[in-house]
Short mmCIF file of C-alpha atoms and ligand atoms in Angstrom, two decimals:
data_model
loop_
_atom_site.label_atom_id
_atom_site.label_comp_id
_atom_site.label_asym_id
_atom_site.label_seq_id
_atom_site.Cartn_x
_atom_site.Cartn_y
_atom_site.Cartn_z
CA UNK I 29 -50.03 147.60 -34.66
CA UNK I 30 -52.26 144.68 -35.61
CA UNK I 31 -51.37 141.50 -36.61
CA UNK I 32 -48.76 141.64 -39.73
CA UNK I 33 -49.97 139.92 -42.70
CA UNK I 34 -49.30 135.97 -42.64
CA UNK I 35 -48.15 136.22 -46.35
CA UNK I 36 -44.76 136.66 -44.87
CA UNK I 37 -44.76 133.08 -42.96
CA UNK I 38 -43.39 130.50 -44.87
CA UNK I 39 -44.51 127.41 -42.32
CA UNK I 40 -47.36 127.73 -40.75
CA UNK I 41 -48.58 125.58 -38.03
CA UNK I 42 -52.60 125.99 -37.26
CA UNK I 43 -54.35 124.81 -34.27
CA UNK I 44 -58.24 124.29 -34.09
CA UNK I 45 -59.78 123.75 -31.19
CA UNK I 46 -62.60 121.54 -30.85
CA UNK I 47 -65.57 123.82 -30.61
CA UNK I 48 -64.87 124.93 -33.51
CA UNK I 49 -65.15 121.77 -35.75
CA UNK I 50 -67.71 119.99 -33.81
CA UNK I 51 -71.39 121.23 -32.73
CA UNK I 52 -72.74 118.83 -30.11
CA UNK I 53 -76.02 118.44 -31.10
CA UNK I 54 -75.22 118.54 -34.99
CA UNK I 55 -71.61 117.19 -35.42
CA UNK I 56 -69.21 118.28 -37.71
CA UNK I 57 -69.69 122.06 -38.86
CA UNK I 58 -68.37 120.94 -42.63
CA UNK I 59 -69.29 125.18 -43.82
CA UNK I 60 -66.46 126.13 -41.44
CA UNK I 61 -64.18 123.33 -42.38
CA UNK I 62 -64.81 123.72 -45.75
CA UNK I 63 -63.98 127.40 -45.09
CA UNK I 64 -60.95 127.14 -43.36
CA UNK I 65 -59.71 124.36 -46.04
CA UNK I 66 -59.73 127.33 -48.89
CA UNK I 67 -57.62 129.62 -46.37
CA UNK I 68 -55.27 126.74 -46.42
CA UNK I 69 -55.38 126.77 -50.07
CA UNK I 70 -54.96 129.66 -50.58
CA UNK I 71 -52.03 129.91 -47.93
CA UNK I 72 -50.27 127.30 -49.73
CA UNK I 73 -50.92 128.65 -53.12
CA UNK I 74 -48.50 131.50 -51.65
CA UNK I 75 -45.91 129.30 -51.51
CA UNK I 76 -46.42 128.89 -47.38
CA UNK I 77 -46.28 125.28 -46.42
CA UNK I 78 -49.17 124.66 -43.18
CA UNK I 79 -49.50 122.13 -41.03
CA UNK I 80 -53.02 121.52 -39.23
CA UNK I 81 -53.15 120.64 -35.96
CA UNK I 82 -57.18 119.62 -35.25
CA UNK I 83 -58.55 118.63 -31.95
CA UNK I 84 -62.13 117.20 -31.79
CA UNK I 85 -61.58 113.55 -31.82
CA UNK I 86 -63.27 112.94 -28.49
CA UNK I 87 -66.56 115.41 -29.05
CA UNK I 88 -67.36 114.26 -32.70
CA UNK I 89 -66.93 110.72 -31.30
CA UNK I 90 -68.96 111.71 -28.34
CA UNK I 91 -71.59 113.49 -31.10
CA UNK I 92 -71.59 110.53 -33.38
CA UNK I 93 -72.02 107.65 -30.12
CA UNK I 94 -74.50 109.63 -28.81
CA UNK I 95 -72.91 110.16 -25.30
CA UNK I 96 -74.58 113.46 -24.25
CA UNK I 97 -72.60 116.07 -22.03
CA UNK I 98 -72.02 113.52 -19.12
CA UNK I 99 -68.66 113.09 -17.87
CA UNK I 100 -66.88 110.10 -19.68
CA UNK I 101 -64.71 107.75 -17.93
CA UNK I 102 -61.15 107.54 -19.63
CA UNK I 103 -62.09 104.37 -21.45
CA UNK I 104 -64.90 106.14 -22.37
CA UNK I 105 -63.21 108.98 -24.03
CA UNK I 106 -60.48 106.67 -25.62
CA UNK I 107 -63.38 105.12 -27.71
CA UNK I 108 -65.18 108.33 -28.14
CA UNK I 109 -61.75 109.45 -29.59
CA UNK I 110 -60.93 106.08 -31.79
CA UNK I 111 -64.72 106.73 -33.22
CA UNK I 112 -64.09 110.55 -33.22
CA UNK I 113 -60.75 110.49 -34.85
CA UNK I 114 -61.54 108.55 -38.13
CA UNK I 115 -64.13 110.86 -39.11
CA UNK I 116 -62.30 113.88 -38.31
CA UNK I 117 -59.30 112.72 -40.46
CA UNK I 118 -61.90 112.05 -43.06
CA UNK I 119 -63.16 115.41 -42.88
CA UNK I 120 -60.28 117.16 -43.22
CA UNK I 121 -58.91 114.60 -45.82
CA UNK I 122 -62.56 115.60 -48.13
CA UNK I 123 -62.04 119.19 -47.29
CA UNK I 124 -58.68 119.80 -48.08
CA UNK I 125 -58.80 117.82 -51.02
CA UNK I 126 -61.41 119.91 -52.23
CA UNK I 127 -58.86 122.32 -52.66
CA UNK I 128 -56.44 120.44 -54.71
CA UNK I 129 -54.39 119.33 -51.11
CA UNK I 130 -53.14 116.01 -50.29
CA UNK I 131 -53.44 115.33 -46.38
CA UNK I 132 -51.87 112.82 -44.15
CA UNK I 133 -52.79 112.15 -40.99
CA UNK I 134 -50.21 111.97 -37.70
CA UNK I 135 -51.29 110.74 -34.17
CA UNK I 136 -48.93 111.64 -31.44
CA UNK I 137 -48.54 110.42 -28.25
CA UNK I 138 -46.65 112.36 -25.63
CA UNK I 139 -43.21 110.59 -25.79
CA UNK I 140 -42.80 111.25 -29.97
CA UNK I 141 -41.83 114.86 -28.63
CA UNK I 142 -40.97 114.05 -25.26
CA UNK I 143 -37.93 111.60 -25.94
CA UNK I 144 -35.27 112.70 -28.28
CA UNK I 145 -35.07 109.48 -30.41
CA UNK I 146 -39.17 109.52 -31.15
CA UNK I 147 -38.51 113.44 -31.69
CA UNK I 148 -36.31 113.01 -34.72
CA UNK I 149 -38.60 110.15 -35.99
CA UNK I 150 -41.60 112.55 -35.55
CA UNK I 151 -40.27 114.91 -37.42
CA UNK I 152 -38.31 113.18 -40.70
CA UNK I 153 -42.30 111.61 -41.19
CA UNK I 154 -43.85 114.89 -40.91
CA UNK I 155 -41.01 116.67 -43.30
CA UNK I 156 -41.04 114.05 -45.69
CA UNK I 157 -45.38 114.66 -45.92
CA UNK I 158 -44.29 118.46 -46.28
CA UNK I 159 -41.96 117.72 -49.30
CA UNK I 160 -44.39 115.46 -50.81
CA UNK I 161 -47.09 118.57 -50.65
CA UNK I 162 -49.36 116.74 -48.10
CA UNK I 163 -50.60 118.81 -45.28
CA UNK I 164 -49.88 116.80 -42.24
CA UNK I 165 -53.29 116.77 -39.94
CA UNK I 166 -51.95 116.08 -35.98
CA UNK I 167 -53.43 114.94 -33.38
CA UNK I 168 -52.96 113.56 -30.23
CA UNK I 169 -53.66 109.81 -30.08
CA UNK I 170 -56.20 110.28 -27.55
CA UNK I 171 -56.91 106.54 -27.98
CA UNK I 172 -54.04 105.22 -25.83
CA UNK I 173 -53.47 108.20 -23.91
CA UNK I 174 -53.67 108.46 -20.37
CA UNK I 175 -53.56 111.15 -17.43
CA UNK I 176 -49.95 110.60 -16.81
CA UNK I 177 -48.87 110.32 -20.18
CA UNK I 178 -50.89 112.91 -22.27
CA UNK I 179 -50.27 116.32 -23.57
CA UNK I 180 -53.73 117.38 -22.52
CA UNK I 181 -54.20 120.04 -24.39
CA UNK I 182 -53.74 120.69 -28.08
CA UNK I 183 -52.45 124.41 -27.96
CA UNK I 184 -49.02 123.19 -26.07
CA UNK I 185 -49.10 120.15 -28.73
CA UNK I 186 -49.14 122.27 -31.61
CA UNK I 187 -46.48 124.77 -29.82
CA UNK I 188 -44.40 121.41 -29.77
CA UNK I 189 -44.93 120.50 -33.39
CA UNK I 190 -44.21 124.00 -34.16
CA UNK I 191 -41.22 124.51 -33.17
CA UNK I 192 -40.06 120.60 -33.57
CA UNK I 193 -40.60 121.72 -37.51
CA UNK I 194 -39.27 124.93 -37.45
CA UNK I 195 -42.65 126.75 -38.19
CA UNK I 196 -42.37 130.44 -38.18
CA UNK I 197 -45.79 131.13 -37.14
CA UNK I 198 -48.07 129.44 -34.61
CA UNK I 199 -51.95 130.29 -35.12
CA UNK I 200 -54.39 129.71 -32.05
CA UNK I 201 -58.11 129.61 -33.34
CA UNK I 202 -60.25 129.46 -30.42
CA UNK I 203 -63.70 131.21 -29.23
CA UNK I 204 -61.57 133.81 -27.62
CA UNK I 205 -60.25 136.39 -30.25
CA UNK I 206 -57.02 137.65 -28.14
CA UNK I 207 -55.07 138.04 -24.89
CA UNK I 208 -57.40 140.32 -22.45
CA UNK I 209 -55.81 142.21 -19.33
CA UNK I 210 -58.13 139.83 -17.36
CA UNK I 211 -60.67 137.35 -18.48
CA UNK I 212 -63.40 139.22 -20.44
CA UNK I 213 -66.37 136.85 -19.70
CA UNK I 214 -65.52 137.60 -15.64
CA UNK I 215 -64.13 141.27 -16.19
CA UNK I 216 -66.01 143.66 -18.17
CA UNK I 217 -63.05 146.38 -17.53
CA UNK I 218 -60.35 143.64 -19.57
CA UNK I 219 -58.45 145.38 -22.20
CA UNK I 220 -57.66 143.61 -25.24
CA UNK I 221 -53.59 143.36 -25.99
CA UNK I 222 -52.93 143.38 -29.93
CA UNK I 223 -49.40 143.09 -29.57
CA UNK I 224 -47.39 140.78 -26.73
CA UNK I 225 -43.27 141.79 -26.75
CA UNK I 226 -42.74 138.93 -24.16
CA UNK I 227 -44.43 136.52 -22.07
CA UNK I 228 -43.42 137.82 -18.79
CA UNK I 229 -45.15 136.90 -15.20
CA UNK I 230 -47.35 140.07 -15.23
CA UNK I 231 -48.93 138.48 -18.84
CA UNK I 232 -49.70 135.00 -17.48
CA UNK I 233 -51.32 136.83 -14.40
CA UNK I 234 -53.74 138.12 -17.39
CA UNK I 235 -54.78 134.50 -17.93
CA UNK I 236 -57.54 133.04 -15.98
CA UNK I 237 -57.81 129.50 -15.79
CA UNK I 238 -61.49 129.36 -17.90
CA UNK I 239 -61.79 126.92 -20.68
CA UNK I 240 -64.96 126.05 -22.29
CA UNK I 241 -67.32 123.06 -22.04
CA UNK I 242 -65.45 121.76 -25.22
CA UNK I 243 -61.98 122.58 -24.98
CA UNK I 244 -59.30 121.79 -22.27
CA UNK I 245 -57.09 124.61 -23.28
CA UNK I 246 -58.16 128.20 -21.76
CA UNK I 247 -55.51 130.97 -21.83
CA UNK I 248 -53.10 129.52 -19.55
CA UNK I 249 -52.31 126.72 -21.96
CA UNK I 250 -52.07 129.25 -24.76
CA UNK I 251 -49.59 131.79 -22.99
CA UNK I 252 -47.67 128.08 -22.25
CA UNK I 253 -47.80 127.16 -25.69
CA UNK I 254 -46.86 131.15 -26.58
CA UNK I 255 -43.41 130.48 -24.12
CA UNK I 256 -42.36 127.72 -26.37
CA UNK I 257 -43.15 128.86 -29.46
CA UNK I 258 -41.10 132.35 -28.82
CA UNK I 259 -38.34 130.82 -27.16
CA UNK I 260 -37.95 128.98 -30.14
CA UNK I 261 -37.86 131.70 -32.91
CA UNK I 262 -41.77 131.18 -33.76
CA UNK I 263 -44.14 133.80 -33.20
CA UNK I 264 -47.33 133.17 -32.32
CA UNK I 265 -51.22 134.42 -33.07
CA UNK I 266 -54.17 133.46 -31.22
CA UNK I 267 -57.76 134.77 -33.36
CA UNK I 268 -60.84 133.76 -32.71
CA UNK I 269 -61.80 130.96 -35.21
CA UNK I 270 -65.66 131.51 -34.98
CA UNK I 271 -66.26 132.93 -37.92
CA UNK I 272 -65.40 131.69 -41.14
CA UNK I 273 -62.41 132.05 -42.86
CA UNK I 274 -60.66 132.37 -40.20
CA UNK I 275 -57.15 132.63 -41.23
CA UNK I 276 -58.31 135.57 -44.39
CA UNK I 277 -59.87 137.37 -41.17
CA UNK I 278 -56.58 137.92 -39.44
CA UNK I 279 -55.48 139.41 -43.20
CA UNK I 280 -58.06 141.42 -42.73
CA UNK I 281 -57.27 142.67 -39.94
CA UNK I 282 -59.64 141.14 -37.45
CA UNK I 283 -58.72 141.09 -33.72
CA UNK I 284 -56.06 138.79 -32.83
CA UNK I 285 -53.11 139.39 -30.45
CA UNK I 286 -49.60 138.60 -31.97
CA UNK I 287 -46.80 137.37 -29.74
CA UNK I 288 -43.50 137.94 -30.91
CA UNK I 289 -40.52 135.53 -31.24
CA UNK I 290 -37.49 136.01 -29.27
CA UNK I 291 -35.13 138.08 -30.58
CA UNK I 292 -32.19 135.52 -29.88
CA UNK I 293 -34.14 131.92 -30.29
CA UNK I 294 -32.79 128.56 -29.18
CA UNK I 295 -32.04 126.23 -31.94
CA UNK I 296 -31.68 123.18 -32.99
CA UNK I 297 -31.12 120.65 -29.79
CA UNK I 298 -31.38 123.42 -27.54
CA UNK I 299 -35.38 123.76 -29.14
CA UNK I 300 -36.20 120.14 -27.74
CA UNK I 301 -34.70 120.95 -24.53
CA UNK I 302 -36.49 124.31 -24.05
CA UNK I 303 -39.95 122.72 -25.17
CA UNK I 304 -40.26 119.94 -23.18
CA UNK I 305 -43.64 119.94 -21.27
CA UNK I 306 -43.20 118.01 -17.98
CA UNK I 307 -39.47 118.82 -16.42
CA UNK I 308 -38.92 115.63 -14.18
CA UNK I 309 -37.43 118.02 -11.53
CA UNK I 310 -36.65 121.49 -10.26
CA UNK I 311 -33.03 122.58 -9.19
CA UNK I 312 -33.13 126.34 -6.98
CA UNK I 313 -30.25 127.87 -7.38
CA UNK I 314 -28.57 131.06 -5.97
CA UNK I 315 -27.74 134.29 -7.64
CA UNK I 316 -24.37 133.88 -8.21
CA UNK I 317 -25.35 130.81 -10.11
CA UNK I 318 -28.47 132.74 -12.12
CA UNK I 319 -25.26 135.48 -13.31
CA UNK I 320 -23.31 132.26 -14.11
CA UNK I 321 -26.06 130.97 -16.13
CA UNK I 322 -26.64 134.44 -18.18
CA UNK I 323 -23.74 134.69 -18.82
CA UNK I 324 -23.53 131.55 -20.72
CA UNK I 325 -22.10 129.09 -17.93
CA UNK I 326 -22.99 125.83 -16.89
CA UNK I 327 -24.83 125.38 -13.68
CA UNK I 328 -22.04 123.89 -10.99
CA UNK I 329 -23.56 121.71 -8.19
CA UNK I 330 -21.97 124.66 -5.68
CA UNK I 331 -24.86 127.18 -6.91
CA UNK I 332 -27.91 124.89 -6.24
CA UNK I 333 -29.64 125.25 -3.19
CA UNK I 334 -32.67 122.93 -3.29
CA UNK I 335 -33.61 120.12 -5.36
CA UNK I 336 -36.73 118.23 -5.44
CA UNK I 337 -38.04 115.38 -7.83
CA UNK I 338 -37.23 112.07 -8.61
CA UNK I 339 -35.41 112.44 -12.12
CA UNK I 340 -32.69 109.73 -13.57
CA UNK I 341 -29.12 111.36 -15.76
CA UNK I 342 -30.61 112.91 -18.49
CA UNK I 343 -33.96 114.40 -17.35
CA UNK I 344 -35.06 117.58 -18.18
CA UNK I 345 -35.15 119.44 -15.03
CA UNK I 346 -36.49 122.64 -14.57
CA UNK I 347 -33.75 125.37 -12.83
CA UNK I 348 -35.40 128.13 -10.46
CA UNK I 349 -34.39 131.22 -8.95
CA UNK I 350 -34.93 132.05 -5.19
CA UNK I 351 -38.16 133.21 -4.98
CA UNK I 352 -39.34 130.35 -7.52
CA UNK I 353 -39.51 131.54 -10.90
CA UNK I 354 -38.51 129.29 -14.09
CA UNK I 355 -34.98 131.16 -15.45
CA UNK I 356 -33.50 127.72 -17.25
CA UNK I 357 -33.82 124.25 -18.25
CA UNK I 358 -31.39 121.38 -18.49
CA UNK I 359 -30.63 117.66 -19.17
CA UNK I 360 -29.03 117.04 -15.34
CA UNK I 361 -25.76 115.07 -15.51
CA UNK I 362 -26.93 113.81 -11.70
CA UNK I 363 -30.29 111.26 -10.71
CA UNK I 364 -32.11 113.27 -8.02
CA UNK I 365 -29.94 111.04 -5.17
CA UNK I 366 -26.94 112.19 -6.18
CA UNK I 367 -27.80 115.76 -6.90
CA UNK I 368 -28.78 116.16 -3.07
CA UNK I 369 -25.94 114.75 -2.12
CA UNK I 370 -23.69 116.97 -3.89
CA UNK I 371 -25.78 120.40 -4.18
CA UNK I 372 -24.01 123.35 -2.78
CA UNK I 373 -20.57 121.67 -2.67
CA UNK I 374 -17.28 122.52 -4.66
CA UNK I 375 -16.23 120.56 -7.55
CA UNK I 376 -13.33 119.16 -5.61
CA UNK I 377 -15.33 118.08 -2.58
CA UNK I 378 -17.74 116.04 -4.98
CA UNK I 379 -15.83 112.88 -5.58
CA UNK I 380 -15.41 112.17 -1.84
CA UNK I 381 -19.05 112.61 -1.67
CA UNK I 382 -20.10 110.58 -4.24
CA UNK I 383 -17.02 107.95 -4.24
CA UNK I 384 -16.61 107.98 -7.96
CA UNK I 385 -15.12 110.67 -10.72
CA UNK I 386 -17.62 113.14 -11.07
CA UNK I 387 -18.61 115.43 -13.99
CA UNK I 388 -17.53 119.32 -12.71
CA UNK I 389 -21.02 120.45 -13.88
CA UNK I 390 -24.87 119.69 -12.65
CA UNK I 391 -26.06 120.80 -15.80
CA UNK I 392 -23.67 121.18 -18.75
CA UNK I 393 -24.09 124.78 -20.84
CA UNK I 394 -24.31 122.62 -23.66
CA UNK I 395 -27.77 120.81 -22.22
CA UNK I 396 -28.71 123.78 -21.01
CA UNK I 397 -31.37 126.82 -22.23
CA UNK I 398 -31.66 130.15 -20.57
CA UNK I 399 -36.27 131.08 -21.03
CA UNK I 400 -37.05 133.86 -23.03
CA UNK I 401 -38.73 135.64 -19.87
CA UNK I 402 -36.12 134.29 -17.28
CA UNK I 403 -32.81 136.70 -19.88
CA UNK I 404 -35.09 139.76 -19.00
CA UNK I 405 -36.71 138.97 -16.06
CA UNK I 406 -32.87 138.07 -14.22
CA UNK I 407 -30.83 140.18 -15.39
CA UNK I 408 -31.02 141.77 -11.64
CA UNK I 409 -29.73 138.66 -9.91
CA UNK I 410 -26.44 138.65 -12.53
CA UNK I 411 -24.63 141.33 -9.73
CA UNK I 412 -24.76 138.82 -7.49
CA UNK I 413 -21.90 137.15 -7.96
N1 LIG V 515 -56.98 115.86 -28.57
C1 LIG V 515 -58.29 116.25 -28.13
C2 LIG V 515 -59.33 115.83 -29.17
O1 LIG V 515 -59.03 115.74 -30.32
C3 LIG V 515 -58.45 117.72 -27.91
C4 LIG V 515 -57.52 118.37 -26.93
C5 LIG V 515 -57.83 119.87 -26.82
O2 LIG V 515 -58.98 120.27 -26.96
O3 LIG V 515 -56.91 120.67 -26.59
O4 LIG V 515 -60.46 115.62 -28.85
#
């Protein structure tokens, strides 16, 4: 099985990666854009709504300073990406246009997904662009972004704003057409994979950590961005973009490998929870909690072995098994002091502990998300109990 035809998707999210857009020596490549502006069109003329998500801010703005290949200093790439970034939006703005398409461009800074409040704000502007037949060009707002508060990459971005919209399809264009047993470029025994059921640990182990000159992404941040995407109902397809047309070339039936959606997606809430890219903490638990958990429990402070991280009420914290592997995620009813005062003891020892009322649960099953991998993956640790 290939790739099904994307006539079936009815919101499509596509991410471009830089190297694609933006040729160091000659800028822009407006035959490509131009090219992948008619797929749009003609995507949309089906009746599928897309949303673009372009990187290239920093190396057109490196292109059109004339900054060379040296390594830029973060100031360095803010303004690369403030000069970068009003072209690019231009470009796309010209080239979609030529195809009858209103655009509108949206910068995003790591905290309009992040935080719940800026998440619903994020996503009644980008709705209300989809509804007014505007195909909403994202971007991270490179400008003010920082190490500690960036994204990074654009492929777990665009997993973000896919599944913060709903999108039922993710597309990847990148130099690599697919998902490879092994890296190809280091491994000329790699298989290519045309169809992924699940991202489990033995598929990320098929990701090196290689990216090009261009790009920050690599196959690690696309099999992250695949976890999200799944988890929440959105399958993903990562292509090669090189050519032109891009999007027509997966129709065709050119190499791509297709990750499927989870059978049983998280929704709604639970889809901000899953997503969220940094957890401010990690809770191991034991496996009478991880059969607690799939079964649709709430994590109880008596199952948690370990806890490390400094994360106030409310964070997302990450929940582990044993030997270390992601099975859940959670907004903690604890701060990180608390929680190691209180892990591994009953619910009635907890308020002499603490010296006030406690709630019974660490994490609530409400605030809390079982992973795609981790249902599968656990489902030996639920006799445990
Ligand atoms: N946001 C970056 C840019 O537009 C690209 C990040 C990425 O390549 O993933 O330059």
């Amino acid at each position: 099985m290939s790739v099904q035809s994307l006539k079936k998707y009815r919101r499509i999210t596509v991410k471009i990666g830089s190297a694609l857009l933006v040729d160091r020596t000659t800028g822009l490549k407006r035959e490509w854009l131009a090219s992948l502006a008619q797929d749009v069109g003609t995507l949309a003329a089906g009746g599928a709504e897309v949303l673009v998500v372009s990187s290239g801010a920093i190396a057109l703005g490196r292109t059109i300073l004339g900054l060379g290949k040296r390594a830029l200093k973060l100031e360095e790439s803010q303004a690369a990406a403030a000069v970068g970034q009003i072209a690019l939006a231009g470009a796309w703005s010209d080239a979609l246009g030529g195809h009858g398409l209103k655009s509108g461009q949206i910068l995003l800074t790591l905290g309009d997904t992040e935080e719940r409040r800026r998440y619903l704000n994020a996503r009644a502007t980008i709705s209300t662009l989809l509804k007014m037949k505007a195909v909403p060009v994202i971007n991270e707002n490179d400008t003010v972004a920082t190490s500690e508060i960036r994204y990074g990459d654009n492929d777990r971005l665009a997993a973000r704003v896919a599944t913060m919209m709903g999108a039922d399809l993710l597309v990847l264009l990148s130099d690599i057409d697919g998902l490879y047993t092994a890296p190809p470029a280091r491994d000329p025994n790699a298989q290519f994979i045309p169809v992924v059921e699940r991202i489990t640990p033995d598929i990320e182990a098929m990701a090196g950590a290689a990216a090009s000159e261009l790009s920050r992404g690599g196959m690690r941040t696309k099999l992250d961005a695949g976890k999200i995407a799944n988890a929440a109902g959105t399958a993903m397809v990562i292509t090669a973009g090189t050519r032109l047309s891009p999007l027509m070339a997966i129709e065709r039936g050119e190499r791509a490998t297709f990750f499927k959606p989870s059978p049983t997606p998280v929704k709604g809430y639970k889809t901000w929870i899953a997503g969220q890219l940094e957890p401010a903490g990690r809770l191991t638990v034991d496996a009478g909690a991880i059969g607690a958990l799939m079964s649709g429990k709430s994590l109880l402070p008596a199952g948690v072995k370990l806890v490390s991280g400094n994360f106030a009420r409310g964070d997302t914290v990450a929940i582990l098994s044993p030997e270390g592997r992601e099975i859940a995620r959670g907004l903690v009813a604890y701060d990180a002091a608390d929680a190691v005062r209180i892990a591994g003891l009953k619910t009635a020892e907890i308020e002499t502990v603490l010296g006030y009322e406690a709630r019974s649960a660490m994490i609530h099953r409400d605030d809390l998300v079982v992973s795609h991998a981790g249902v599968q993956g656990g489902a030996g640790a639920q006799g445990g109990e």
